[in-house]
mmCIF file of C-alpha atoms in Angstrom:
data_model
loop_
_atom_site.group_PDB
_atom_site.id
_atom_site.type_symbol
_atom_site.label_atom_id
_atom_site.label_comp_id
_atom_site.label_asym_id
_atom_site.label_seq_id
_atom_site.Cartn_x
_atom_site.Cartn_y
_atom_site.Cartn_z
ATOM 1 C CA UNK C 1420 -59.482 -20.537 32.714
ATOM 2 C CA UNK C 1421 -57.515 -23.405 34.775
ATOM 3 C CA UNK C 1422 -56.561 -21.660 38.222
ATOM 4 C CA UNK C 1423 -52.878 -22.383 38.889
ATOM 5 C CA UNK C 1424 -51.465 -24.742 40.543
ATOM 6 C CA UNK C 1425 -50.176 -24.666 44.337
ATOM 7 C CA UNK C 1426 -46.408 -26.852 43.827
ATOM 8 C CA UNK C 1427 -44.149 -27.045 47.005
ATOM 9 C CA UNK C 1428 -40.437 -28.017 46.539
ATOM 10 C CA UNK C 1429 -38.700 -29.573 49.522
ATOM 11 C CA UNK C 1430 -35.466 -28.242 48.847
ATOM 12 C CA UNK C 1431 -33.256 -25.645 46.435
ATOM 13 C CA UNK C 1432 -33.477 -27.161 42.907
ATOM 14 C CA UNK C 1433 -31.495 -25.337 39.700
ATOM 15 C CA UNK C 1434 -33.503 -22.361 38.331
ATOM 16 C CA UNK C 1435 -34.442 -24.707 35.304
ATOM 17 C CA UNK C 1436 -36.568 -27.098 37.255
ATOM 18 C CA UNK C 1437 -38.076 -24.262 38.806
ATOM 19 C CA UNK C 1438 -38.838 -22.567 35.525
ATOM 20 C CA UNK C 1439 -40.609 -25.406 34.535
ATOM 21 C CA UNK C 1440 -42.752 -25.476 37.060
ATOM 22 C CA UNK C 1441 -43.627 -21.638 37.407
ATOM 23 C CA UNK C 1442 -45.303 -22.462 33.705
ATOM 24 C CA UNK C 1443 -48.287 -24.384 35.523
ATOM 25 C CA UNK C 1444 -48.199 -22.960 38.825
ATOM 26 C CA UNK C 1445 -47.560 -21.274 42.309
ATOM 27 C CA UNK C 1446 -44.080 -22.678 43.773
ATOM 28 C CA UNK C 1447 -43.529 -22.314 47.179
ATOM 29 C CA UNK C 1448 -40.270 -23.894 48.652
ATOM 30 C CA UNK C 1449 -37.312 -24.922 51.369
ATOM 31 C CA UNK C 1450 -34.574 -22.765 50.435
ATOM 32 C CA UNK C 1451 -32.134 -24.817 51.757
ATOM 33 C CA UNK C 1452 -29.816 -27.381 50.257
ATOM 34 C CA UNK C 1453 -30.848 -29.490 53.944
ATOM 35 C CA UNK C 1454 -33.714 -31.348 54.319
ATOM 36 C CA UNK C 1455 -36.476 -29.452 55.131
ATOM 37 C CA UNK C 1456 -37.283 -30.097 58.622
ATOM 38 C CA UNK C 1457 -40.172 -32.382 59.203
ATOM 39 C CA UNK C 1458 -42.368 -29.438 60.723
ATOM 40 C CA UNK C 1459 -41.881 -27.162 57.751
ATOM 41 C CA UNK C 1460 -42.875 -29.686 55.404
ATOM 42 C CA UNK C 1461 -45.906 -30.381 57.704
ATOM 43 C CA UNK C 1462 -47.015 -26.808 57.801
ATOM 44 C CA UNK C 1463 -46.367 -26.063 54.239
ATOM 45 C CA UNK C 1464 -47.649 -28.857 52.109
ATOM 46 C CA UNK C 1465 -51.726 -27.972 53.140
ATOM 47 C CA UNK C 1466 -53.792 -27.662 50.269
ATOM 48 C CA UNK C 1467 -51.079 -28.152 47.352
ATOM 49 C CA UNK C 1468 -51.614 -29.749 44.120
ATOM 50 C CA UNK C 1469 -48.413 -31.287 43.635
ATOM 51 C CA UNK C 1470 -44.977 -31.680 45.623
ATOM 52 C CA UNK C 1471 -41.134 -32.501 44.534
ATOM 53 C CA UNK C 1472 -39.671 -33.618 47.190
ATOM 54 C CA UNK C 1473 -35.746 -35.652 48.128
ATOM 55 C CA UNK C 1474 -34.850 -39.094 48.599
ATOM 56 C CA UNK C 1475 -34.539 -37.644 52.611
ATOM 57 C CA UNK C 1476 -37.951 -36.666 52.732
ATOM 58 C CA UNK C 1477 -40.127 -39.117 54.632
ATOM 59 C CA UNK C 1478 -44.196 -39.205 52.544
ATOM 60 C CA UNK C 1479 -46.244 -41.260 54.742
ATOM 61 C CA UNK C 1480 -49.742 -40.752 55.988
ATOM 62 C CA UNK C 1481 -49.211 -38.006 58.282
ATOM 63 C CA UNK C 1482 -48.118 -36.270 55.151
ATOM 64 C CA UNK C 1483 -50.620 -36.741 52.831
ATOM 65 C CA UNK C 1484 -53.089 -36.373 55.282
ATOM 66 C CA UNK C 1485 -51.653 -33.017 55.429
ATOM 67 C CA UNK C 1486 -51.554 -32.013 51.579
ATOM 68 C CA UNK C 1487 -55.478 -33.395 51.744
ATOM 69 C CA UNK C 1488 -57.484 -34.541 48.376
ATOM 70 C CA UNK C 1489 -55.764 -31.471 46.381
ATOM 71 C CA UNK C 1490 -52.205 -33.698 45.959
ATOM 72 C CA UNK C 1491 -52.115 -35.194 42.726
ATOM 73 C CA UNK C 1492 -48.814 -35.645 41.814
ATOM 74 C CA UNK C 1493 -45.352 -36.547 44.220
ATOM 75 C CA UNK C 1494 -42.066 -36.256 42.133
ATOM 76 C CA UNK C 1495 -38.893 -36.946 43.698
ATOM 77 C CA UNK C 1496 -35.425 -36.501 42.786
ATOM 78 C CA UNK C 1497 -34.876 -40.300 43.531
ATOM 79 C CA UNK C 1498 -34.923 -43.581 41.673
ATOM 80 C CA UNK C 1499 -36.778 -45.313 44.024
ATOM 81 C CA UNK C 1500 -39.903 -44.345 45.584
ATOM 82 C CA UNK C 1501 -39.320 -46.189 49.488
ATOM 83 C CA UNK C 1502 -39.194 -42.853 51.188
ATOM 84 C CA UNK C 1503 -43.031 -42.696 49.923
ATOM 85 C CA UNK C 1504 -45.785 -44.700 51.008
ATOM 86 C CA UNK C 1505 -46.611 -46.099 47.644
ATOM 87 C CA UNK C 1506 -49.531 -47.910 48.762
ATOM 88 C CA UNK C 1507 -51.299 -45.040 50.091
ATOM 89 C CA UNK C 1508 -50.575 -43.160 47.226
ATOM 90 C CA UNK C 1509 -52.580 -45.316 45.314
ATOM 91 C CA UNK C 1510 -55.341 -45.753 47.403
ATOM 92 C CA UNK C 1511 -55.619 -41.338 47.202
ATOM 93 C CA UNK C 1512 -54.718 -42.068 43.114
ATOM 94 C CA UNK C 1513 -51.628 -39.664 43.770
ATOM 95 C CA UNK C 1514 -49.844 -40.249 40.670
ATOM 96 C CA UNK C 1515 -45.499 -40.725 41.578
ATOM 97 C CA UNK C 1516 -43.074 -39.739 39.318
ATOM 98 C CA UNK C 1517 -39.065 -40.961 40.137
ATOM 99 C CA UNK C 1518 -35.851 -39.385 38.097
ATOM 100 C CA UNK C 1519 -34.625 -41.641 35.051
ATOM 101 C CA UNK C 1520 -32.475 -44.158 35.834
ATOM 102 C CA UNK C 1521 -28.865 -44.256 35.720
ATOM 103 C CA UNK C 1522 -28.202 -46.507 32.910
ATOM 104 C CA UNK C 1523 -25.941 -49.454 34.269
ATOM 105 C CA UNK C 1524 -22.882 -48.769 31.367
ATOM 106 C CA UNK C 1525 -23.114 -45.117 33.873
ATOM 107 C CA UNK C 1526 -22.368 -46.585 36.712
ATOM 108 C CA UNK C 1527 -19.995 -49.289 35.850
ATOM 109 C CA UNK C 1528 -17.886 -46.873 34.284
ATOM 110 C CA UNK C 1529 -17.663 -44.350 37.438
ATOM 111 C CA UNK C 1530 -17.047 -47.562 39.369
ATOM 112 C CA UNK C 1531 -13.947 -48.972 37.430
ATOM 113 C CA UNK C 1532 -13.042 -44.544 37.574
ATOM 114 C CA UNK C 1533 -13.164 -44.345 40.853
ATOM 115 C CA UNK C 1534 -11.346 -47.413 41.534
ATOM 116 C CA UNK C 1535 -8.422 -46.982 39.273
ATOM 117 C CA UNK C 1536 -8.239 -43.293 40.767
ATOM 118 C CA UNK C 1537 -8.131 -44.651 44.039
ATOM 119 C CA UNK C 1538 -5.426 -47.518 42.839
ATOM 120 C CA UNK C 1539 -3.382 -44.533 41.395
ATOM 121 C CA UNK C 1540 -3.564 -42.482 44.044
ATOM 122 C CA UNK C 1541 -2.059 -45.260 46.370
ATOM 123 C CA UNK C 1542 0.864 -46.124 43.731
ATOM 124 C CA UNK C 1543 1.659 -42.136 43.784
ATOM 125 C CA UNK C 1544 2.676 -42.335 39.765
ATOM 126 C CA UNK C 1545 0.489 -39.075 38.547
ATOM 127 C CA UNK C 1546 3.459 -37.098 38.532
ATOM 128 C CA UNK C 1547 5.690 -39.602 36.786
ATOM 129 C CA UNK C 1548 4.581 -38.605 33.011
ATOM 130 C CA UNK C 1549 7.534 -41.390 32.101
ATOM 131 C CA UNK C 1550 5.243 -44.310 33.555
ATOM 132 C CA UNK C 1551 2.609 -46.087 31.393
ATOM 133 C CA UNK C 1552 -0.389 -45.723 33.580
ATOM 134 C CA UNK C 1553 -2.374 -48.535 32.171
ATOM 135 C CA UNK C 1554 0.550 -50.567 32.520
ATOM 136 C CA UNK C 1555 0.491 -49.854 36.109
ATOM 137 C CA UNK C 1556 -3.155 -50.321 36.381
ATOM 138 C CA UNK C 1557 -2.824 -53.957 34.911
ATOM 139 C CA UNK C 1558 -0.239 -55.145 37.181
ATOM 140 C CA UNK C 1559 -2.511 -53.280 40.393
ATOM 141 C CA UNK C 1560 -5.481 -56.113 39.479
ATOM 142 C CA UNK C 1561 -3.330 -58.945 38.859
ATOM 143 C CA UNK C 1562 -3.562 -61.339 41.552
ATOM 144 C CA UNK C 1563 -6.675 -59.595 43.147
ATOM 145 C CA UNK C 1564 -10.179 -60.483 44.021
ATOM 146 C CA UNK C 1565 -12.939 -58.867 43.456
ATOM 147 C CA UNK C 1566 -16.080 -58.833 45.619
ATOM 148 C CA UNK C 1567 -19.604 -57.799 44.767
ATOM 149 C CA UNK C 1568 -22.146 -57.715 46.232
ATOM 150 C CA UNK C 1569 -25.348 -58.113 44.721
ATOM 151 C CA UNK C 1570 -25.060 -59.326 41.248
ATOM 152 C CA UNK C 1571 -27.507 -57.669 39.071
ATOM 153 C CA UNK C 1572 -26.735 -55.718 35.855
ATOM 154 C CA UNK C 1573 -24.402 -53.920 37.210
ATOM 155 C CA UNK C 1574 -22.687 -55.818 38.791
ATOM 156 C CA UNK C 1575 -22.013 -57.844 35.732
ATOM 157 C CA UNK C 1576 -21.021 -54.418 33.627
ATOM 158 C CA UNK C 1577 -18.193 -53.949 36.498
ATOM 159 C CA UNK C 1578 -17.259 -57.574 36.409
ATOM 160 C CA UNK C 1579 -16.934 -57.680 32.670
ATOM 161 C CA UNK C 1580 -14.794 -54.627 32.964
ATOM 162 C CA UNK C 1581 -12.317 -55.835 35.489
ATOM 163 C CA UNK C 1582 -12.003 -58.731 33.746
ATOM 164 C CA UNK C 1583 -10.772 -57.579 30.951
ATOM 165 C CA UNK C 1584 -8.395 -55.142 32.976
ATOM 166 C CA UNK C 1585 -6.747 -58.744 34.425
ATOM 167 C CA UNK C 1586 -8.568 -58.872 37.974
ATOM 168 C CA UNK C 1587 -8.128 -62.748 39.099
ATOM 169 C CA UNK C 1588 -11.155 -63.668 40.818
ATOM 170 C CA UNK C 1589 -14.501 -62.718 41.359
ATOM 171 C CA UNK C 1590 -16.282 -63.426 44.524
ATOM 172 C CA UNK C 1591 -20.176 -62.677 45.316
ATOM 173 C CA UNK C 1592 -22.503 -62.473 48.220
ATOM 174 C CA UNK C 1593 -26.324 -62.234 46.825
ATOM 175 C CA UNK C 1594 -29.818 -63.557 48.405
ATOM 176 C CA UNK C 1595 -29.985 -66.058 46.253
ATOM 177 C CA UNK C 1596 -27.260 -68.330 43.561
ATOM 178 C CA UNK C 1597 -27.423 -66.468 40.350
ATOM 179 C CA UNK C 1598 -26.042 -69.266 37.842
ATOM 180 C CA UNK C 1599 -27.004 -67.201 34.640
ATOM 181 C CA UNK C 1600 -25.052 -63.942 35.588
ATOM 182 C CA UNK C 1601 -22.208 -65.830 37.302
ATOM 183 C CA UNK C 1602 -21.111 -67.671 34.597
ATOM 184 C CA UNK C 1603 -21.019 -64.279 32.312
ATOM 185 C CA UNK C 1604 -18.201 -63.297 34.494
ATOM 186 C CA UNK C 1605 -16.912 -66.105 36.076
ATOM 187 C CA UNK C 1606 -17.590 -65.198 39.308
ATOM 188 C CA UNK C 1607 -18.324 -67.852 42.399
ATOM 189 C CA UNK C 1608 -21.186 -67.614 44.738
ATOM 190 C CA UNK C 1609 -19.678 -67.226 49.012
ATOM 191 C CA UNK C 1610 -21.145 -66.020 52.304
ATOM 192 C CA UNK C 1611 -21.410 -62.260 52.872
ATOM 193 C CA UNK C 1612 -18.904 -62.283 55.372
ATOM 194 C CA UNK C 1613 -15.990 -64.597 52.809
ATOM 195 C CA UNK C 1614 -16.773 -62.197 50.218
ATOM 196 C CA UNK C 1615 -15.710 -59.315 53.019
ATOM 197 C CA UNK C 1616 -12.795 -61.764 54.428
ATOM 198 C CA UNK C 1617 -10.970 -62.542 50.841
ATOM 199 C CA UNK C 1618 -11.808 -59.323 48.517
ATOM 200 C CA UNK C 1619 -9.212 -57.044 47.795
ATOM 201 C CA UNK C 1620 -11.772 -54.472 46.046
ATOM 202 C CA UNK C 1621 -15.541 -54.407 47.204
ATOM 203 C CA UNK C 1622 -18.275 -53.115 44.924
ATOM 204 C CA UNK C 1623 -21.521 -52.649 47.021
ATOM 205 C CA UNK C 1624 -24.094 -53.326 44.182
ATOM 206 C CA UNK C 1625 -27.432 -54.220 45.524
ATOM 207 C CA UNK C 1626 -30.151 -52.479 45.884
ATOM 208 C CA UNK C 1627 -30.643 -50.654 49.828
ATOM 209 C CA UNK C 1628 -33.750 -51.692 51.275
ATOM 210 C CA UNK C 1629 -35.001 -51.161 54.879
ATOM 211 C CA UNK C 1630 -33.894 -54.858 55.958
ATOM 212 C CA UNK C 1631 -30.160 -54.103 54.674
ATOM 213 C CA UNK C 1632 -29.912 -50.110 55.469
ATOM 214 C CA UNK C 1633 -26.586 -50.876 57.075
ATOM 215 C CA UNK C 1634 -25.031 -53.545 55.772
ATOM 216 C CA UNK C 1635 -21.631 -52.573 55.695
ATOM 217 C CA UNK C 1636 -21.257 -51.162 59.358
ATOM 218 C CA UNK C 1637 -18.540 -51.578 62.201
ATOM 219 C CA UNK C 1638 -18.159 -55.858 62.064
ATOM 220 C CA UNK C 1639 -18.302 -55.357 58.459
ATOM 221 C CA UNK C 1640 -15.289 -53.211 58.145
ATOM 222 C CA UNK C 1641 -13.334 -54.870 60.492
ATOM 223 C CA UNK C 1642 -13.951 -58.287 58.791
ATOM 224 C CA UNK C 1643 -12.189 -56.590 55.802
ATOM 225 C CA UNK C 1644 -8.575 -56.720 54.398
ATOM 226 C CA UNK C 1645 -6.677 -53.710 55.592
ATOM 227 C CA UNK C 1646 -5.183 -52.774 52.213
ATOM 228 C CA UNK C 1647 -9.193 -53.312 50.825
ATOM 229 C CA UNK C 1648 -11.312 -50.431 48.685
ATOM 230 C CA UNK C 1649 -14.645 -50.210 48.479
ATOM 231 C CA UNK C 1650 -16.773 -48.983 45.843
ATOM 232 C CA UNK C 1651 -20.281 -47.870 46.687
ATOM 233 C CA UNK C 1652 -22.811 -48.189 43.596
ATOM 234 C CA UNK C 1653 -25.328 -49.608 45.442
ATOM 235 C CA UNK C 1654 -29.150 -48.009 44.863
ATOM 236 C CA UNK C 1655 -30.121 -46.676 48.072
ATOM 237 C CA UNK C 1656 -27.988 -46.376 51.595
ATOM 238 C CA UNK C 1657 -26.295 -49.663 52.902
ATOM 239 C CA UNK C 1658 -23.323 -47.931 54.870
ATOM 240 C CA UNK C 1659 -23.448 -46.774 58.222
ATOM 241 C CA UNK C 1660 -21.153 -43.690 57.431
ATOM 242 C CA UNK C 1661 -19.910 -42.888 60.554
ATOM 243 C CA UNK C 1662 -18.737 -46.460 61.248
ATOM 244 C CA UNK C 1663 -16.834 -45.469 57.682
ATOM 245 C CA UNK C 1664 -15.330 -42.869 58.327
ATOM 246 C CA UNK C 1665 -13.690 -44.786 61.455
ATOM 247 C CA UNK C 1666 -12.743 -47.639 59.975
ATOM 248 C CA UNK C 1667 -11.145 -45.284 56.871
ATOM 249 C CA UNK C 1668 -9.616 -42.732 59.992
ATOM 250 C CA UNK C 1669 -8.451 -45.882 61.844
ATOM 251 C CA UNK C 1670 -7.621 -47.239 58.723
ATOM 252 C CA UNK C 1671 -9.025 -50.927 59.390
ATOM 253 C CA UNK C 1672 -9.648 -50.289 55.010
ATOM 254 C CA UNK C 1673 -7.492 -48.695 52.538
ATOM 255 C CA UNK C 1674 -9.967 -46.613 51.213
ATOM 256 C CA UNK C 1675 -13.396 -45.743 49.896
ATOM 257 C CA UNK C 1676 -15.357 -44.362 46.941
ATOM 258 C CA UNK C 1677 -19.180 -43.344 48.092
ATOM 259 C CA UNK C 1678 -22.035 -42.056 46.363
ATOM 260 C CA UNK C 1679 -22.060 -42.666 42.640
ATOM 261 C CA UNK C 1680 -25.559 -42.505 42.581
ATOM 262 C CA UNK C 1681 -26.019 -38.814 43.962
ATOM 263 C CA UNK C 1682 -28.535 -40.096 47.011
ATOM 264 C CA UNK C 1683 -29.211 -37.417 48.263
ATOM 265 C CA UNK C 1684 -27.363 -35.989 51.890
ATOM 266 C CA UNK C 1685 -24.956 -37.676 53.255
ATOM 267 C CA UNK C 1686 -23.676 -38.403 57.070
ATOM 268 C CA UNK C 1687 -21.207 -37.534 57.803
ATOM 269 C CA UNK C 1688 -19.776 -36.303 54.227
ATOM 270 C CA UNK C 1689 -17.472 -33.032 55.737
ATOM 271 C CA UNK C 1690 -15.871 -35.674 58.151
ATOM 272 C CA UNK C 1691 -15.116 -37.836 55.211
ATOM 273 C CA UNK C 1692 -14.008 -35.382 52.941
ATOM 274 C CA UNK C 1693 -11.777 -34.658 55.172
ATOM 275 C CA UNK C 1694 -9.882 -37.697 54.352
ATOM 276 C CA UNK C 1695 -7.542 -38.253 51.832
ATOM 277 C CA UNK C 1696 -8.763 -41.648 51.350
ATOM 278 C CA UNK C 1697 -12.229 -41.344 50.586
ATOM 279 C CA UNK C 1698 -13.641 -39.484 47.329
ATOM 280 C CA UNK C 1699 -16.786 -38.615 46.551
ATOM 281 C CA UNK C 1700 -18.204 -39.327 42.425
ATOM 282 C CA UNK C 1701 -18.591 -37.951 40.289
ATOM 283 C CA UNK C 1702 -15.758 -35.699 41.072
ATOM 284 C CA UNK C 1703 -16.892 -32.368 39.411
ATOM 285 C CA UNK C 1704 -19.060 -30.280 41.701
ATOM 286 C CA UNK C 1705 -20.510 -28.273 38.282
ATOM 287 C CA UNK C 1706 -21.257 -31.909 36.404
ATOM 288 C CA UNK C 1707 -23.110 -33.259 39.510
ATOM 289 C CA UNK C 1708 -24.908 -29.616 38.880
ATOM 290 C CA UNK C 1709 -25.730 -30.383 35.231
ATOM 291 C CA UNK C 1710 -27.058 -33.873 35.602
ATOM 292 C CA UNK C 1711 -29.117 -32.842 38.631
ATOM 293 C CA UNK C 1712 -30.458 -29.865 36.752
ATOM 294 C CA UNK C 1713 -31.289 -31.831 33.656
ATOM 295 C CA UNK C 1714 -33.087 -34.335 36.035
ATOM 296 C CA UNK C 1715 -35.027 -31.984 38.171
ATOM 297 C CA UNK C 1716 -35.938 -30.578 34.972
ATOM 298 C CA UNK C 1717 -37.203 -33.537 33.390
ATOM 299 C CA UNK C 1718 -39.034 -34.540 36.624
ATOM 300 C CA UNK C 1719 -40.756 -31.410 36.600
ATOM 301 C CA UNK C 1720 -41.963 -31.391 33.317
ATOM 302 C CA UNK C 1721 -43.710 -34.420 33.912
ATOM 303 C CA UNK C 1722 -45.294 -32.794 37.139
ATOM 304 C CA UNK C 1723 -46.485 -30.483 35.217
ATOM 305 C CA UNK C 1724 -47.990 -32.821 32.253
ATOM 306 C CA UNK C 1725 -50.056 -34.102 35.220
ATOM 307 C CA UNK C 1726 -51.547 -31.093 36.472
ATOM 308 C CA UNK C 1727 -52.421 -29.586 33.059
ATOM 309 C CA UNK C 1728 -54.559 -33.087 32.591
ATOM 310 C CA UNK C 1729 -56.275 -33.367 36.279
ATOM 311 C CA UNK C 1730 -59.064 -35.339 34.944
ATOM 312 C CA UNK C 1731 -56.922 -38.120 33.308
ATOM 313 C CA UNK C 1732 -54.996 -39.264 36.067
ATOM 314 C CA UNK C 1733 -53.655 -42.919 34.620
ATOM 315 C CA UNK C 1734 -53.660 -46.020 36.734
ATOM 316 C CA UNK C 1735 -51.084 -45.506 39.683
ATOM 317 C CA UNK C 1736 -47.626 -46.312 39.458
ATOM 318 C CA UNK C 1737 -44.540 -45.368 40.178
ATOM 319 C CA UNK C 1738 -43.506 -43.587 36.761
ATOM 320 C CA UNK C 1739 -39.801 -43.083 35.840
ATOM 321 C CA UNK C 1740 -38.771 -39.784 34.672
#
């Protein structure tokens, strides 16, 4: 009979994921909803088969080193994999599994949601049941520009969208001239900082990297129109939050929708809830619950699959959930 597995979870998870894993193994874990603090991890993580950890935790060497040839498996509650050294992962054949994607039709429609909440919000017309709210929303994007930045899929969902909602221009700031996607939505390639200068709404769409981990910082903001919102959809952390929740205190920007892609913690996130013009999506504490359960759950089960074949580990790659 298979002895069972040793599993270490770097933070709480819902009871489903957890269930899952219990099937194939031991589960030993952080029961926190923090990161668990870089000792912890260290002192826990010896001789386990498999770990789920958060798009905080940092896998490197040391790490691994620690787990030893037992770890077979990493899965993490992220869509990208950059907290992980990949390459040593592969070297060990640790197998890495990331959380499904977030399809692009997702995210484009929590973007143009938050944005129109945000536009309402400023107009004050909730309470007037005799006003035509779409009405209102049309006349709030005539005239103004949109920026994103980054112009991949999604990008071009939100584009397409606020087009047809009446925005005027498009504006975007990319490393490279996209001609293909620009001409979908009309939009015209500019400098990072014109596309800050002349946007009335900014959608951060790229994807965060270690060479753009705070793009939008102090200079940023104050480059920006005062009476500017910006949307962040961007995969992985480009915002120095702190130097947001200035500029949305001192009110150098109108306001500010973060996190659409559940990342993970967030600096600073009491001080900008604190706000009332910054929200956080999606807005329902017990649907962020749901997906994330349904996630963890599915990341799990693949964990699992894994560990119940240790002698057919397949080639090693990053694996979406």
């Amino acid at each position: 009979m298979k002895p069972r597995s040793r599993i270490y979870v770097t933070r709480q998870i819902p009871q489903g994921a957890f269930d899952v894993l219990l099937e194939d193994g031991n589960v030993s874990f952080w029961n926190s909803h923090e990161p668990v603090p870089r000792g912890e991890l260290l002192n826990n993580i010896q001789g386990v088969d498999a770990l789920l950890c958060m798009p905080t935790d940092k896998i490197d060497r040391d790490v691994l080193d620690r787990a030893g040839p037992s770890l077979k498996v990493i899965g993490t509650l992220s869509e990208l994999c950059d907290h992980i050294d990949v390459d040593e992962c592969k070297r060990r054949n640790i197998q890495i599994i990331t959380m499904p994607s977030i399809s692009t039709e997702i995210v484009a429609d929590l973007t143009v949601a938050a944005l129109e909440g945000q536009l309402m919000s400023n107009e004050d017309v909730n309470a007037n049941e005799s006003i035509n709210k779409n009405d209102v929303i049309q006349k709030m994007y005539n005239g103004k520009t949109l920026g994103l930045i980054g112009l991949g899929s999604t990008a071009v969902a939100i584009g397409k969208r606020l087009r047809g909602k009446g925005i005027s221009d498009i504006k975007y700031s990319d490393f490279t001239v996209k001609s293909a996607q620009e001409k979908e939505i009309g939009a015209n390639y500019e400098e990072f900082e014109k596309v800050l200068e002349e946007s009335d709404i900014i959608c951060i769409c790229c994807r965060g990297n270690n060479k753009n981990s705070e793009l939008f910082y102090k200079d940023a903001f104050q480059k920006m129109k005062k009476s500017a919102i910006l949307i962040d959809a961007a995969r992985g952390h480009v915002i120095n939050y702190y130097d947001l929740y200035e500029a949305l205190r001192e009110q150098h920007i109108s306001a500010a929708a973060v996190d659409l892609r559940e990342q993970g913690k967030i600096p600073y996130k009491d001080q900008l809830l604190g706000l009332n013009n910054c929200i956080f999506v999606p807005y329902q504490e017990s649907n962020r619950w749901d997906k994330r359960s349904k996630i963890s759950a599915i990341v799990s089960n693949k964990i699992v699959a894994i560990l119940q074949t240790p002698d057919c580990i397949p080639e090693n790659r990053p694996v979406s959930g």
